[in-house]
Amino acid sequence: MAEAKTHNNSNKPRPRILIYLAIQIITHSTIVSVICFIAGIVALLLLPVLAKNTYISENALMPGSATNMLSSHDVAEANKLVKDLTDLKLRSNGSPIESRKLIAQYMLGLDAEVTYHNFYPQLNQFHPLHFFTSPDSSIISKNISCASIGINTVGIIRAPRGDGKEAIVLVTPYNPKKVVLGEALSLGVAYSVFSLLSRVTWLAKDIIWLVADSQYGEYSSVSAWLREYQAPQFHRVVVNSETCNESSTIEGNLYSGFRRAGTIAAALVVKIAEDGNHFDDSLNIYAEASNGQMPNLDLINIVNYLAVHKQHLRIKVSKMWSLLGSKWLNTLGVFWECIGQYARRLNPQWKFGIPANEYVEGTATLASSMYYQGLGVPTGPHGAFRDYQVDAITVEISPKVSPTKMNRHIDFIFRGGRLIEGVVRSINNLLEKFHQSFFLYLLTSPSKFVSVGVYMIPFALLGAPLPIVAASLYMFSSKATPQAPVASEVDFSLESWKWINSAKKVFVIHLWGVAVSLLPYFLCRIPGLTPTNNLTVWGSFAVLSLVILFSMLGYPTSVAVPSEAEKREWANLKSVTLSAIFIGLSLMSVINFATAEIGALLIVPFCLMARPLMLDIQARSMRTLLLATCNLALGFIAFPPCAFLLLKSAFDSSGGYNISDYWNWMESLWAWNSATYLYIGIVHLPCWALCIHILFHPS
Amino acid sequence: MTKKKKVQWFWMWVIGSVTLRLILVYFPRNLNLSSRPEVSTPLTSLRRLAEGYWLKRSSMSPYAGSMYHGSPLLLALLGPLTVTRIEGQPDQLLCSLVFVIADVISATLIRAAGRSLQAAYSSSLKVLGLHQLSETSEVLPSGDFAALVYLWNPFTIIACVGLSTSAIENLVVVLSLYGACKRLASLAAFGWVLATHLSFYPSILIIPVILLLGYGPDAPPRKLFQRRIKLEVGNSSSIGSDHLKEELKDQSSMLKVFAWRLVVHFLIWILLWSSYVLVLCGIYLQKHGGLQELYRRTYGFILTIPDLSPNIGVLWYFFAEVFDFFRSFFLMVFHGNILLMIMPLALRLNHRPCFLAFVYIMISSLLKSYPSVGDSALYLGLLGLFSYELKDIRFSFLLFAGYVGVSLLSPVMHNLWIWRGTGNANFYYATAIAYALFQVALVIECVNCMLNHDRMVTKLTTTKLKDAKS
Amino acid sequence: MALLSRKGTLFLLFLFSIFLLSASASNGSGEEEEEFWEELLLKPLPDRKVLSHFHFQNEAPLSDSFARHHHLFPKSIAQLVKKFHIKAMELSFTQGRWNYERWGGFDPISSHNAKPPGVELWAVFDVPPHQVDASWKDLTHALSGLFCASINFLESSTTYSAPKWTFQSALGSLRYGTLPREAVCTENLTPWLKLLPCRDKAGLSALMDRPSIYKSFYHSQRLHLTQAKTGADPKNSRVVLEQTLTVVLQPNILTGGTNYVSEAKMQPSWSLSSIFGRKINGRCVLAKSSNVYLQVERGLVTQLENLQSSTATFAANGTNLDDFGRNVGFELSVNPDRVLKEVEKSSSILYEYPIKVHKDSEQFDLGITWKHPVIWSTPHVPLYASRFLMGSGNERGAIAICMKSTESTQELVAANYVDQRCNFQVNVLQIVPWYIKVYYHTLQLFVDEKPQILTDFVERMHVSPSEDKVSPGLMELVLKLPCEVKSAVLNIEFDKGFLHIDEYPPDANQGFDIPSAIISFPDFNAGLQFSDNSLSKTPMLSKLQERSPVISYTEVLLVPLTTPDFSMPYNVITITCTVFALYFGSLLNALRRRVGEEERRLNDKGGKKDALLNRVLGKLSSKFRGRSSVSSQPSSSSSSSLISPKLILRVLLVAGIAVAWQYYS
């Protein structure tokens, strides 16, 4: 068709240059799309090289400008708290009431306002449109007993001269049922900071210390507290709560109601790892909230700055360890390095390219942060804050030796306390809420990031071929039908509405996708089903319904010799499918970029290349057969379970690929209301099915 | 009999759409459609209406506190329904029922209008002697088509379930068009007066309605009839027999003359109805500043855009950003933009008043100060009326995909900006711009396509005349 | 030292001259004379802090001539009163929050002097109603000049309002406004001190050492102005100006949570010199009386009596606590002249110390040393009110005022339990700025965690909804709550407004303030009844004894509003206008093509080329709009569709250049 087009161009006056360009692009859509796709992949691999150094863009923060005031007295007190907790565990084998009372006493000792917050842990249920709805006060399920009640201990310090409009939250997850030393130590660190802040005069925001009862999971307790804080229910449903809250009265208080303190400016979750890593005291930062929402980059920056420059801790963000050893990444890194050196030789101003090992590290970090963002599952209790527009991160200090074997708790608490104090102090300096720095970014190392403006480029390059190919296909399908002479009876061939049929088909398949993605919600109601059974039921339902749908849509199998229009029909369908996946991908790139990027990598090549196998088989040439085979291969890869298993096998070295893992994975996705699940069910799967349909289209 | 079959499935589809709406009404409210900026503008949100009704009941002006900006009649109609709660039912159930009924009524009105339009058009084509065209023009039941498009349009459904009063505004607009098509001056006047009273922008519809009453429903350009008549006269004079002359008479009567009496009736009715409405409003607002308060709070609110809360239009962000000393200038520019287009369109499309009305509605919904998806629902529904003339519109799939994409993207952008706080206002503004672009493309393509259709008809008639001459 | 003494003598001379002047004035006509009192009340607080409350009162007859000479009364204030016809006025600068839970809310001091953070101003004028706003504006300007504060922000009609009857009722045409974000500092204190006859050179005001005052936990300086009509004719009405400074200080700052286990904490012993860093050397000679009081409040007294009954040694001599300071709990360094007790048993006690005229030899320094740890609690507000925001996101939210019962309500129940239906009244005054668009029909009331119908509990309700950019919203409620109420919650929803970029403050992302609501309990009156009312009543004592309703303020709320992009105006203007130009131009273009077109269309058959062209254009524009293409008809010419693709292409090019730029730079 290309040469026909060019021939037409030749015998008419040359159009304007823009139009000419457009014609060329559309006519050579295959080449253009291949180029775009390769460029997209290259740009994706270049991201670690293009990463910028982080910088603190909010001037008011001034991290580390003030000298630390944390005194050894506070730390001694904190250490005493830790000892008491551990003794308590030894003495009365950890009755939760006792340890809670102990913590409350310590808080009261600091003139803090202390309350208990009773909550009923609710297992997170599927809520398909959670992303679009404001977090509302959810319904307490009726069948709860006092055994299943969780109790957070909350201490509040009012800023002496502040007006109490804002607050900073410190969260220490703590399981009173089984006290482990790490949690006790984290309590100690928080307590040392708390006791310091109860004295200082520079405090402008109130301080809330939330000891989250993590026996039902850290996230649920924190989110329950936040729900009570932000959207309480005033008409309490009366479960047998009279017997429940006998422990929720604290002497020395006016009333033991729920207490609040202003708008939450930021939140900091402090944890201490159980097992020591043997290099050095280091600090892990977890920042991903639900649907890949990230806190403001400044928050990570100040933690990073203070930890590195003041407390000399090693900062770590999670990496894909499997990528570190990979050869091809290393060679690629070397290649970039060479290019960078060459460029620098050309012009010393060009600072391009980084050392190979750094590149590998960056890629591993980038991959993991893309993975966790794409998963859409919060990586810690800080995720609950993000739903209320509060910036929060989890700071996990992992000591050199395991805390159980650690002989000197004092100086460990000292370092941690000073770090937290510095962070709190610089947040306390903040006049406005975090808004200066980035919200949309990917980390390639604790001090390097890729901002949205850069990481959108690979995605745009990956997505660009879709409309082009769709355009050319549409042209192809519409050009084929002979032009009906105007004003004859057959004029009533809705020329420009031919896409309606294909659109109908695509729409129905998407409806099927919706049904398939809603099914697990009902499946998990049936008790006593192993993941494998669930998966089999699910898959069989999906396949069955798909077959029925195709039979209803009149899957043209019986057509002996398809007419011209039917020959073209697949092209029309494919163009509509391409536009659908384009809309879906661009939508997802707004909701959760990483998912869209990964999804594009998987589905775009298949969508672009999919063409009926019949054509390839009829024309028996080497090239077409190659095309057919790689179509099949791509189709296999793009199928979600296969893609999941392949990636799993690629990335985690621990073997054991069980198909039921897929079910568990999906279950975790929808349990956490991740938009990725909706993407897979409503965008990815239907488009895959449509491409398969095109693949086996008889023409 | 084909017609009859169509009717059956038509009613089935109508029932289906109603049930879908009811299901959505009972849907858990955490989707809270009623507070979406796409659905509820300051003019159409039922929540503000309830506030106005509350103020009225506590013996204050309903317009106190710049909350409610709608009409007092609507307040008197819907207000009592907002406070009545039924046990176990979702609150505002009655209001949503009212909106569902309004949707159904307007759909049936659209259908009836479409049928009359179609009949008139095919007959006029017959007069021109284009018999195949007149047959083909009857293949597609554009009336049913339009009604179903209106009922099943997601915009309509969302606006109806989301408790926006635009359903009622659309109803009165459709009512006036229907009255004009059926040549009922009083009904048309009633619809027009109410529409103007409710949302002010339909006031420009007076031109197409008058044309509709004057010249009757859409037809090919008038000069074609004149040519044909001339030709017939010539032939008859050459032959010269009486019964031919007789049929020439009624043919020349087919050539429409402007029906002044009907238009005068229409204007009189407008006077009556408007005075009636104003008296009612005056009585309602007797103690609260009376009519000038009404004008200040409704029309004034529409014209000087003081509420900058985001909607799917672009003006909110424009006036949030523009410098204050240019504000009045730009206000004049944007409202003048509507008025400037009235005359050219009226001159060019005066033989197709219904289509003219459609284009006016579209332009006003593109340029109005607080647009919502309800307005888009109206013009997309009316688009179906011209499914025959516009059957070969270009870029149809492009526009379709564009509408789908934008209407999916804009909630996400809004969520990212308002609820997540990670985006900023430009995100949402970008989708608003895209939406405006697609609307512009749609209106231009429609006008183009209609003009091309006219050209085609003219071409055919002239060729016919040529070989008739020879 | 010598220098000091010289200063002292000079100062003495100065004082003496003033004294003469005042004497000469005072032996003029009888009702002409002006009077001045100064008093200081000290009170230990349960959480080891000390409340010190300075009270200066200044009275002068209101004369009609502007050019009257004042001896003691500040002339500027007198002129204010005369110029703006102020019937009553109160201005307060506050820093920090009054802790109703620990410092009590039931006693007259807290219900008069516990103020919301920032500046609060209310004034009552006796002018015809149409002039009230004008005189309010002038008053704000005058005061902002007088006190070096930005009180003039209260001039704009969006910041003040006119409560009808919940706040300072029955005073006439009242205006009320607050500035929650006003920072209070010594530059506000100095002009305030300037109003005193002997500034802070002598007398009690000499104690006000700036660092120790501004180190305090709560600091509220207040200026209250009233016209006291002494006679029938307005001629001999007097202006009463009372200036109070309430400071909550911590005797020794360094109190770590050292021994949490010892439940009862020892109260820190303190003295005037230790908390203020100064001593009182002599009274202000111009003052009619100058007293220092030490209040031992109800709870503490009961505790001490229990303590005494427990310890046998003091059980011997029954009358205790008023024999001076020789009691178990604490010891006073100076013996008081007088001990005032409240009438009923186990009620608060006042120790009174009159300050002598200055002598270099001994300076007055009251000190208290605790001997036994005592834990007591101050009398609380009937309902402990707290207010908070609900919801998240920048579109809408809700304000909730949550009132929980405290022991004083239980006392009330105990008091009149004879009839089962006992109610008490609660007035709620809530003012919201206009960009918080409150839906008043969504007001809900929950009593004891059960939703209630408003009309059952709301006795009266007055709402004046907010006008955009004109006036704030005002809601006044009078609730009748049963005495045995546990908790009552008021909940009302609002939408957040979107402002023009000029209406945002420089720190737009900090959010906007909702001034604190006022909860008052007219059925409860804070006031102490002292046994010997016969004795000379100084103003503060009478203030303590007057039966005034209990008033408490809630927190200030911070509402984050979403912001537009402040760097965008030019882009927005250009892009929007481009879209409209596109619409206008191409629509006109589509309408314009007429005759020539049709002729050409009639006579040329070879429409193929531009048919191709059209198809190409179709694909072209479709591609640029980023969606898949459509077939195009050979029927029409297409210059209308030529415009949009080109424009969009340009936009795309610009965008690409921009991306490249931001990447390379």
mmCIF file of C-alpha atoms in Angstrom, chain A residues 42 82 96 103 135 141 167 180 202 334 347 489 527 532 550 613 622 625 647 658:
data_model
loop_
_atom_site.group_PDB
_atom_site.id
_atom_site.type_symbol
_atom_site.label_atom_id
_atom_site.label_comp_id
_atom_site.label_asym_id
_atom_site.label_seq_id
_atom_site.Cartn_x
_atom_site.Cartn_y
_atom_site.Cartn_z
ATOM 1 C CA VAL A 42 16.757 2.608 25.045
ATOM 2 C CA VAL A 82 13.264 -0.603 77.078
ATOM 3 C CA PRO A 96 -0.760 -6.629 76.830
ATOM 4 C CA ILE A 103 3.983 2.992 78.185
ATOM 5 C CA PRO A 135 -11.509 7.601 52.413
ATOM 6 C CA SER A 141 -18.608 -5.610 60.853
ATOM 7 C CA ALA A 167 0.816 18.335 64.300
ATOM 8 C CA VAL A 180 10.396 -8.327 70.534
ATOM 9 C CA TRP A 202 11.016 25.885 70.022
ATOM 10 C CA VAL A 334 30.342 -0.179 30.569
ATOM 11 C CA ASN A 347 33.040 18.580 25.110
ATOM 12 C CA GLU A 489 -29.768 3.508 -3.405
ATOM 13 C CA PRO A 527 -14.965 -20.770 52.262
ATOM 14 C CA THR A 532 -5.201 -23.431 43.081
ATOM 15 C CA PHE A 550 -17.201 -15.062 20.691
ATOM 16 C CA LEU A 613 -1.786 -16.159 11.189
ATOM 17 C CA MET A 622 10.616 -17.273 5.718
ATOM 18 C CA LEU A 625 6.659 -17.617 9.324
ATOM 19 C CA LEU A 647 9.060 -12.057 35.780
ATOM 20 C CA ASN A 658 3.729 -22.494 41.633
#
